[in-house]
Coordinates of C-alpha atoms in Angstrom, one line a residue:
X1 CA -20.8 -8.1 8.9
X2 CA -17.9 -6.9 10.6
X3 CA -17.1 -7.4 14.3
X4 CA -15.3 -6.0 17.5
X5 CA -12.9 -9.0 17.4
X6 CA -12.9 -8.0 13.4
X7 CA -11.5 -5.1 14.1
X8 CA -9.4 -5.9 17.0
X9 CA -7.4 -8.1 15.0
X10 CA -7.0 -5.6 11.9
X11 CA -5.4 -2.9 14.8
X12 CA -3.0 -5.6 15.9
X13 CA -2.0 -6.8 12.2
X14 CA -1.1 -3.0 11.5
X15 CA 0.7 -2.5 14.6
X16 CA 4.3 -1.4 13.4
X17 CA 3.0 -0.9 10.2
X18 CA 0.3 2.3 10.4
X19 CA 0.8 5.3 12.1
X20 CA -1.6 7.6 14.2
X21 CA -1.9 10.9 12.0
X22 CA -3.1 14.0 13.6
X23 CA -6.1 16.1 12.8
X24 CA -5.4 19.5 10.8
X25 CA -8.5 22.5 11.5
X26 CA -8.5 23.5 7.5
X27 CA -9.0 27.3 7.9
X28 CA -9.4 27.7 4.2
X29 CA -12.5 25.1 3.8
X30 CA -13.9 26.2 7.6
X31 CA -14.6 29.8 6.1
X32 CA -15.8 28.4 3.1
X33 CA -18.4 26.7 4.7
X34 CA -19.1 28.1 7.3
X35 CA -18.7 25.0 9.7
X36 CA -15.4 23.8 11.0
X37 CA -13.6 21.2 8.9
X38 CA -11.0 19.1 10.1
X39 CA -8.6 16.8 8.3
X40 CA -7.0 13.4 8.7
X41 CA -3.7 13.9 7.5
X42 CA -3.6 9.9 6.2
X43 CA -1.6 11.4 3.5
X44 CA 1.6 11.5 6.0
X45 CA 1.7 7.5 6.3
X46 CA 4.7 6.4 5.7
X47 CA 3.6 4.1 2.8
X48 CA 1.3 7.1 1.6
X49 CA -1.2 4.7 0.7
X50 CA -4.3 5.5 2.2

C-alpha cells in the first residue's frame, strides 16, 4: 500500500525534473457531453513522457 511518506518522497525525487502543467476547459468535449471537461496538459512535460 502506498503511503504519505510514499509519496512525499516521489514529489522530492521529481523535483527539478517534473513540471506543474496547467488545466485546459476542453470546449469541444464540454459541449459534447454536456458536463465540463477539463484537461491535464501532461503532454507539455518536458520529457513528454507521461
Amino acid at each position: 500500500m502506498v503511503t504519505a511518506s510514499d509519496i512525499e518522497a516521489a514529489a522530492e525525487r521529481l523535483a527539478g525534473v517534473a513540471e506543474r502543467t496547467p488545466l485546459h476547459l476542453s470546449e469541444r468535449l464540454s459541449a459534447a457531453t454536456g458536463a465540463q471537461v477539463w484537461l491535464k496538459r501532461e503532454d507539455l512535460q518536458p520529457v513528454r513522457s507521461y
